[in-house]
Structures are given as structure tokens and as C-alpha cells.
Short mmCIF file of C-alpha atoms in Angstrom, two decimals:
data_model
loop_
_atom_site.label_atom_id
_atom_site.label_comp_id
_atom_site.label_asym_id
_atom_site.label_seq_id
_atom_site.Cartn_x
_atom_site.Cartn_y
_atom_site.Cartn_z
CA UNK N 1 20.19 113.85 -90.28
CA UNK N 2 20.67 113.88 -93.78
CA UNK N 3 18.05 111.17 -94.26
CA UNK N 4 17.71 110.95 -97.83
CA UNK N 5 14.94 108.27 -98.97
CA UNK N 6 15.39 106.62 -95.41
CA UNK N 7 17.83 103.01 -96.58
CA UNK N 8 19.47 103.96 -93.04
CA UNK N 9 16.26 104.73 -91.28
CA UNK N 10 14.20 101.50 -92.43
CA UNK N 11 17.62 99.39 -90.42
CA UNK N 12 17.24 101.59 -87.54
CA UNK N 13 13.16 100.88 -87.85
CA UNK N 14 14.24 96.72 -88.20
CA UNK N 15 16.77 96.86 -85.68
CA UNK N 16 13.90 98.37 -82.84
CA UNK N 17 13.77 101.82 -83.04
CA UNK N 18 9.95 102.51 -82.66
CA UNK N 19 9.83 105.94 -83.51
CA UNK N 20 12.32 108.26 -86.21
CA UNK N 21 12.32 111.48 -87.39
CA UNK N 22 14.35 112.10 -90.48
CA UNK N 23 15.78 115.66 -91.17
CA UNK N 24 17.09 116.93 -95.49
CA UNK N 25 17.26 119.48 -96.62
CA UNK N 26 15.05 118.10 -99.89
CA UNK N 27 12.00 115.96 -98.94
CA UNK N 28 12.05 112.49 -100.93
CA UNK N 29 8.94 111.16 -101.58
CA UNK N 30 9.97 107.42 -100.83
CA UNK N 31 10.81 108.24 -97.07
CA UNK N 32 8.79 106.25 -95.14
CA UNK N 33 8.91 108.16 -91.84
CA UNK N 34 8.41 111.28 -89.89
CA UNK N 35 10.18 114.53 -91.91
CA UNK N 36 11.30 117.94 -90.96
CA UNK N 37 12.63 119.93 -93.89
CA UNK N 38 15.63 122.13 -93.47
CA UNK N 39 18.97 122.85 -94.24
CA UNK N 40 21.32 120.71 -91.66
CA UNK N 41 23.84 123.76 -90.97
CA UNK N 42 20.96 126.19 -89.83
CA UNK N 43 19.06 123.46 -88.22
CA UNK N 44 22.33 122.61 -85.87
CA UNK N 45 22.51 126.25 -84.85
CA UNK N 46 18.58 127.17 -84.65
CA UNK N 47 17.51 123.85 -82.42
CA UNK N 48 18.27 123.98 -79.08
CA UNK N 49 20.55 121.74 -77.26
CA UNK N 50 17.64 120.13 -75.72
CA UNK N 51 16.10 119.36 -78.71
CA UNK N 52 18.69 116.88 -80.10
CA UNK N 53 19.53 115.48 -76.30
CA UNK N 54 15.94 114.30 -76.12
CA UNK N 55 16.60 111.62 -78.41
CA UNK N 56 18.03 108.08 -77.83
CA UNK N 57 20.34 108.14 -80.57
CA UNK N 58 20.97 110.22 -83.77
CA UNK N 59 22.51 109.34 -87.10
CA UNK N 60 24.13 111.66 -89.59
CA UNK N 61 24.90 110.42 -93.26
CA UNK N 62 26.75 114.09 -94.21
CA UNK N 63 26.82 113.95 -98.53
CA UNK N 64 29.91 111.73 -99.37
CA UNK N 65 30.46 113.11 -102.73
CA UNK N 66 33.37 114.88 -101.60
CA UNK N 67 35.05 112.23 -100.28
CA UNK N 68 33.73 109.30 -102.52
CA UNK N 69 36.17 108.02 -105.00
CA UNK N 70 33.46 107.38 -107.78
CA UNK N 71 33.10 111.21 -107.96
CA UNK N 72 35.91 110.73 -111.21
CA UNK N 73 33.42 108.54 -112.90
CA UNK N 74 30.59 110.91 -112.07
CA UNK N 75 32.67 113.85 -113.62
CA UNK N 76 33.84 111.76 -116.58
CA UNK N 77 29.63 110.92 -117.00
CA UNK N 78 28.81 114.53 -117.02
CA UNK N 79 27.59 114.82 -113.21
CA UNK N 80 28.88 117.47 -110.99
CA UNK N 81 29.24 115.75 -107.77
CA UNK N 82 28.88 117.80 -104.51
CA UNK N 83 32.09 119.73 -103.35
CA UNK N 84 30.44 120.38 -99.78
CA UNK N 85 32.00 118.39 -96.52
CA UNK N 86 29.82 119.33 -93.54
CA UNK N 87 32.02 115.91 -91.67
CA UNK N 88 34.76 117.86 -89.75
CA UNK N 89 30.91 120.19 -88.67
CA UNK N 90 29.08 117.23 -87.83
CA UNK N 91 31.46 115.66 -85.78
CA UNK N 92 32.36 118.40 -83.62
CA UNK N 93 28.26 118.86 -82.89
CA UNK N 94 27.63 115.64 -81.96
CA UNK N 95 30.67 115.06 -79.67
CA UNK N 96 29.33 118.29 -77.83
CA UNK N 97 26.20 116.60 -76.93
CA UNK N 98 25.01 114.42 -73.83
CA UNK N 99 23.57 111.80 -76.29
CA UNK N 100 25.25 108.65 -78.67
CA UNK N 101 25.22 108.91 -81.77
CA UNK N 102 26.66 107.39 -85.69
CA UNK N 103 28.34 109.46 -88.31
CA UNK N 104 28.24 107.55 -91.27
CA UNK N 105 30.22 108.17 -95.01
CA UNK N 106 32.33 106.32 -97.47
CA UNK N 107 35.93 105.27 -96.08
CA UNK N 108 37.82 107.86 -97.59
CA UNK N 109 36.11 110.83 -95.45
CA UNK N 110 38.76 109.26 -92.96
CA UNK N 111 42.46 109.19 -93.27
CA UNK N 112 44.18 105.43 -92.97
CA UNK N 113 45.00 105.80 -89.33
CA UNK N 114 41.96 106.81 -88.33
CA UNK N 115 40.37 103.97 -90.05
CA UNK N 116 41.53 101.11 -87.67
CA UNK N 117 39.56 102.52 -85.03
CA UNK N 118 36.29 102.68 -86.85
CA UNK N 119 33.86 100.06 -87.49
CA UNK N 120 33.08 99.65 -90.86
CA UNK N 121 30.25 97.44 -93.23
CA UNK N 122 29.93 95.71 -96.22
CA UNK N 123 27.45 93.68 -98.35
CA UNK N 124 29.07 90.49 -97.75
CA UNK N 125 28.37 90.69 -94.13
CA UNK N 126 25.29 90.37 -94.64
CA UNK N 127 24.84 87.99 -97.49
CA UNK N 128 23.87 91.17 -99.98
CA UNK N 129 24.91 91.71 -103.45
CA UNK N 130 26.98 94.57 -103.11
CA UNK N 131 29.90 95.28 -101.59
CA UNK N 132 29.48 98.78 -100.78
CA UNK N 133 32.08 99.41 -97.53
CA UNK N 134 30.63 102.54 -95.54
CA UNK N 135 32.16 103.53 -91.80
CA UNK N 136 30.59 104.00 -89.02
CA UNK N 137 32.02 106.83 -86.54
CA UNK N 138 30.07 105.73 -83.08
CA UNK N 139 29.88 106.97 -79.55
CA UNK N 140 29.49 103.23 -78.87
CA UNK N 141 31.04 100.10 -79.86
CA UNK N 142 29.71 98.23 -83.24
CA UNK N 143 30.43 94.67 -83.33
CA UNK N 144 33.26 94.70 -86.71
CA UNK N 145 32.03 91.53 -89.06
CA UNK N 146 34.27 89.64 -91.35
CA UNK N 147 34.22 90.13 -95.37
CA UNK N 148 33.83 87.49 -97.64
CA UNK N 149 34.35 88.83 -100.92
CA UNK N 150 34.21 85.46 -102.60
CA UNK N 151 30.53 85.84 -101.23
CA UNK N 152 28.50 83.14 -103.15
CA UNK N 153 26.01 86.30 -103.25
CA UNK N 154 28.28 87.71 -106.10
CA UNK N 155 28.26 87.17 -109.69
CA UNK N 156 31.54 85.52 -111.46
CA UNK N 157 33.07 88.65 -112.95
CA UNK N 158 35.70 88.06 -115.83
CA UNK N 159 38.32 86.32 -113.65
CA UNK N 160 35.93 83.49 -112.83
CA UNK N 161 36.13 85.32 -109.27
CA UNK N 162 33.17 86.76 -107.54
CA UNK N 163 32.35 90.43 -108.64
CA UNK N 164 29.92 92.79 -106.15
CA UNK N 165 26.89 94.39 -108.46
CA UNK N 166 27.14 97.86 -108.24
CA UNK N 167 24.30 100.65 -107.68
CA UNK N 168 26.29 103.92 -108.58
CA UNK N 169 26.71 106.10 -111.53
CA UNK N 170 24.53 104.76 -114.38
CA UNK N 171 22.65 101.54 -114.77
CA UNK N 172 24.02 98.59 -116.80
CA UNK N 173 27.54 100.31 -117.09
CA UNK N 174 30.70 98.23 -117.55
CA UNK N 175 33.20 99.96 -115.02
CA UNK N 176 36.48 99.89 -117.40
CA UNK N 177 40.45 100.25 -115.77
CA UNK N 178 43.78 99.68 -116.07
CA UNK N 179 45.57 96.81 -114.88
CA UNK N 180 48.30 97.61 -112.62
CA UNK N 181 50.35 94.25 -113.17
CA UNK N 182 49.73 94.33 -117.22
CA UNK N 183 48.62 98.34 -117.88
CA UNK N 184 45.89 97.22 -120.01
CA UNK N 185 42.74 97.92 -119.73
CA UNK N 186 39.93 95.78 -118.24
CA UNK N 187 36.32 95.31 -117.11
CA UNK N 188 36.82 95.39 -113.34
CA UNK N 189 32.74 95.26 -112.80
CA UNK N 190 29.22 96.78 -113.39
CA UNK N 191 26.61 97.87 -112.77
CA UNK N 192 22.92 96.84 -111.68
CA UNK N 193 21.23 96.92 -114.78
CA UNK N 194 17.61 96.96 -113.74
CA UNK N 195 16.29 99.01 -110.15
CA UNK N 196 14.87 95.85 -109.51
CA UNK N 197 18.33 93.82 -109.38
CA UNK N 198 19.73 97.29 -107.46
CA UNK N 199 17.38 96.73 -104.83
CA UNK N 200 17.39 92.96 -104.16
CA UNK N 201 21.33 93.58 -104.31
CA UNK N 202 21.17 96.52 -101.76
CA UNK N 203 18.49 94.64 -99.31
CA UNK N 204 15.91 97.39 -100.32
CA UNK N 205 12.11 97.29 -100.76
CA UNK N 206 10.99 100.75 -100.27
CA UNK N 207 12.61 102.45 -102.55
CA UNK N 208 12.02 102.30 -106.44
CA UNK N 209 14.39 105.76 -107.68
CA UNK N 210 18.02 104.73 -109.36
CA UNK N 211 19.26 107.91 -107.79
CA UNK N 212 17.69 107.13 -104.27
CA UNK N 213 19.51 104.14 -104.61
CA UNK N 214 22.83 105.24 -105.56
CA UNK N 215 22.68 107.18 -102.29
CA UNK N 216 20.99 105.13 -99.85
CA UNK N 217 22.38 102.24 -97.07
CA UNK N 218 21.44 98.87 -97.21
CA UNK N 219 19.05 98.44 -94.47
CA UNK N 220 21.00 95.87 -93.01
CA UNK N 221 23.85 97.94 -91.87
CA UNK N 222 22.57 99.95 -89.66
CA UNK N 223 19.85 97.05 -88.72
CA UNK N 224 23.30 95.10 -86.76
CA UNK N 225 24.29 98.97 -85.70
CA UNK N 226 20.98 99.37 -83.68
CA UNK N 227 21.30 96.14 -82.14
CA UNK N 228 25.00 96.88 -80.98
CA UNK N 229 23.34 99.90 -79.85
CA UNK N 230 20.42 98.47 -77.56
CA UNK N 231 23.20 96.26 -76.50
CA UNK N 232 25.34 99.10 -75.52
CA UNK N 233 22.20 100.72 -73.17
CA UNK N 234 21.48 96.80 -71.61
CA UNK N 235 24.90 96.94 -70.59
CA UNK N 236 24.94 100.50 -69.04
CA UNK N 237 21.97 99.75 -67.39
CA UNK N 238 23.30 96.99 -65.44
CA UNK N 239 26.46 98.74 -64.40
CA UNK N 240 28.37 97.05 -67.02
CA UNK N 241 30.24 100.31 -68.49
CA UNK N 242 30.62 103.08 -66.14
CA UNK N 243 29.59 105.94 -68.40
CA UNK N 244 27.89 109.17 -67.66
CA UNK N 245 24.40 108.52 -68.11
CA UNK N 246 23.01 110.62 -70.88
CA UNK N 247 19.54 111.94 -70.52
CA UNK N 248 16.52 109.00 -70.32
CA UNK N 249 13.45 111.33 -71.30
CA UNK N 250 12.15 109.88 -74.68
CA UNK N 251 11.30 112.13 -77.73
CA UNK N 252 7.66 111.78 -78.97
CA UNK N 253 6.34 113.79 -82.16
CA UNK N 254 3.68 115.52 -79.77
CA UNK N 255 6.79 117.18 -77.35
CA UNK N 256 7.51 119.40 -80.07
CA UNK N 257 3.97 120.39 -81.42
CA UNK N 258 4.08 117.70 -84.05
CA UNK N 259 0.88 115.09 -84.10
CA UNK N 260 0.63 111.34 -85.76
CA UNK N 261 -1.40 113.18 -88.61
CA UNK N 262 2.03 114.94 -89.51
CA UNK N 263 4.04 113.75 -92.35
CA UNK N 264 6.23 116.48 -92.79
CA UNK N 265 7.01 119.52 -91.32
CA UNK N 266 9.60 122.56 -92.40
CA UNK N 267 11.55 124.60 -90.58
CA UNK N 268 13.25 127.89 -91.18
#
């Protein structure tokens, strides 16, 4: 849900998902998979129950804007960032299913406290060029990697320390602040100044749009989430974890009318 150009859906797709269907409200023409177009708070109430337990595991990126922190620099740029929080929706929908799932945003959608008991990722786990921290709410456990923000991956920013490239707001910007030990002001970083350098920053391929990529997740994230995930099922299988099991029936495009000739499909 909430699919976007599909930087979460491509991980899923690397990390062994074989089939994904990706559900926005706008269709974007770089997502590479199967799409149903409709808004996300009708969809929840006009799908049956059914419908979303038929699937293995489902994914909800609800618009961070809200929450984000860079939604000052957006305002100060001229952009009117989103005011809508459908989080506190999505998370009460998906704990009232028989199915696991990830709830995904930027860590301020969650207070501090709440934050030690979510997993969260970042570039430098995965030898990117961005840092990029987003949390990952989960139904199952996700294997927490280390940081290393003096990731050799970095450039040397103006302390002769490692600086993350950034893919947000404009390209090429110098991202100016105060100081809090001096109060004056300071280049703290930038920018990626070509899509080209966004992308091999982010771990991206399919996707060319600066915008796409100001919104999307590095593949790479969600690529170690769906691992933890099939690791998760291996162990409930075996009798590891004694959890209800969730229904086993797999989704298929056919089940619901679709066929492989479909590429996208809207819904009321």
C-alpha cells in the first residue's frame, strides 16, 4: 500500500517475493509491478477482510510528509508538503488482520519511547550513499544492523568527516544551519546533484524521476526485511515460535479476476 514508484517493492521482489501487487492512489509510470489504483482509505473499507488475509505479507509506506522533519525546508522552497497522517489508520487495520505485515515512515511518525522497540534502517547498513533512517513497524522480528556513519561510502563533508548525499528537496542544494556550539551558520550537507548520483546513492536502477526518488526506499531495506521475514515463516514452520498460524492460501492475480496481461487495474 502506498506503493509509489515501487523502491520498496523492487527489495521485496530481491529479497524472494515472486509475486506483488502495489496499491496508490496515483499510478507512477516507473512501477515495475502489478497496480490497482485507488484511494487507500476507501480501499481499506471496500475490500473484504479476505482479500488482504490472502496475502503472505503486506507493506504500507503511509505519506511521511507530516511527520518528516524536511517538511520546513520544503515550505521554506515553496512546496506544500502533505498535512494528511493515515499512520494511527493504518496501524489499527493491519493489527486487526490474521496476516504479518510492515508499516514503514520516517522516525519521527513515532514518539522516542516507542522508538526502542522498532527496527529501524539506514544507508550505511548497507554500504549506500545515503543515510536516510526509515522504521520499520513489523508483526515480526527484523534483524536491527549497526550504523557506520563514517561509512567510506560517504563523501568528506566540510569537517573532513564523512557526509551522507542527500535525495530530498532540490537537486545540488547546499543544506545551510546553525551551529549549536558556535550559532553560526554552516553547510551541514547536500544534495545529489545529478538523478544519476541520487540513484547509485539510493541503490536504485528503475527509477529515473527526482521526485520518485525523493520518495522512494532504497531497495535494500526492505531486501534484509523480506529475508527476516522468510526467516520468520522457516521458523514457524518448524515449531520454532508458537504463533497462531495465519492463513497459508497464496494470492495469485487470477483469484481476483485479474490476468498476467493486466498492468493496472482501478478500483472505485
Amino acid at each position: 500500500m502506498y506503493c509509489c514508484a515501487g523502491g520498496s517493492a523492487r527489495g521485496y521482489e530481491l529479497g524472494g517475493f515472486g509475486e506483488i501487487i502495489g496499491v496508490d492512489q496515483v499510478k507512477k509510470k516507473e512501477y515495475p509491478y502489478f497496480f490497482i489504483k485507488a484511494d487507500i482509505e476507501d480501499f481499506l473499507y471496500e475490500k473484504p477482510v479476505e482479500w488482504f488475509e490472502s496475502f503472505d505479507l503486506i507493506s504500507a509506506s503511509p505519506p511521511c510528509q507530516f511527520h518528516s522533519k524536511t517538511k520546513h525546508l520544503a515550505i521554506a522552497q515553496g512546496n506544500l508538503p502533505s498535512d494528511i497522517d493515515h499512520l494511527p489508520m493504518i496501524r489499527q487495520f493491519l493489527k486487526s488482520l490474521n496476516v504479518d505485515y510492515v508499516i514503514e515512515n520516517v522516525p519521527e511518525a513515532w514518539d522516542k519511547e516507542a522508538r526502542k522497540n522498532i527496527t529501524y534502517s539506514c544507508g550505511s547498513h548497507f554500504g549506500l550513499g545515503v543515510q536516510r533512517h526509515r522504521y520499520f513497524e513489523a508483526s515480526f522480528p527484523i534483524e536491527q544492523l549497526k550504523c557506520d556513519h563514517n561509512s567510506p561510502h560517504w563523501p568528506i563533508g566540510p569537517k573532513g568527516k564523512p557526509k551522507p548525499i542527500g535525495v530530498y528537496g532540490r537537486k545540488g542544494d547546499k543544506i545551510k544551519g546553525m551551529c549549536h556550539k558556535t550559532g553560526k551558520m554552516q553547510t551541514g550537507g547536500w544534495t545529489a546533484k545529478t538523478v544519476d548520483e541520487a540513484q547509485q546513492a539510493m541503490g536504485i536502477t528503475h527509477i529515473s524521476s527526482w521526485r520518485n526518488l525523493c520518495q522512494a526506499i532504497p531497495p535494500a531495506y526492505t531486501e534484509h526485511i523480506s529475508k527476516c521475514f522468510f526467516k520468520h515463516m522457516e521458523a514457524k514452520e518448524a515449531g520454532i515460535l508458537s504463533i497462531p498460524k495465519k492463513g497459508t492460501h497464496q494470492v495469485s492475480l487470477e483469484q481476483f479476476g485479474f490476468t498476467e496481461h493486466d498492468t493496472e487495474r482501478s478500483c472505485g
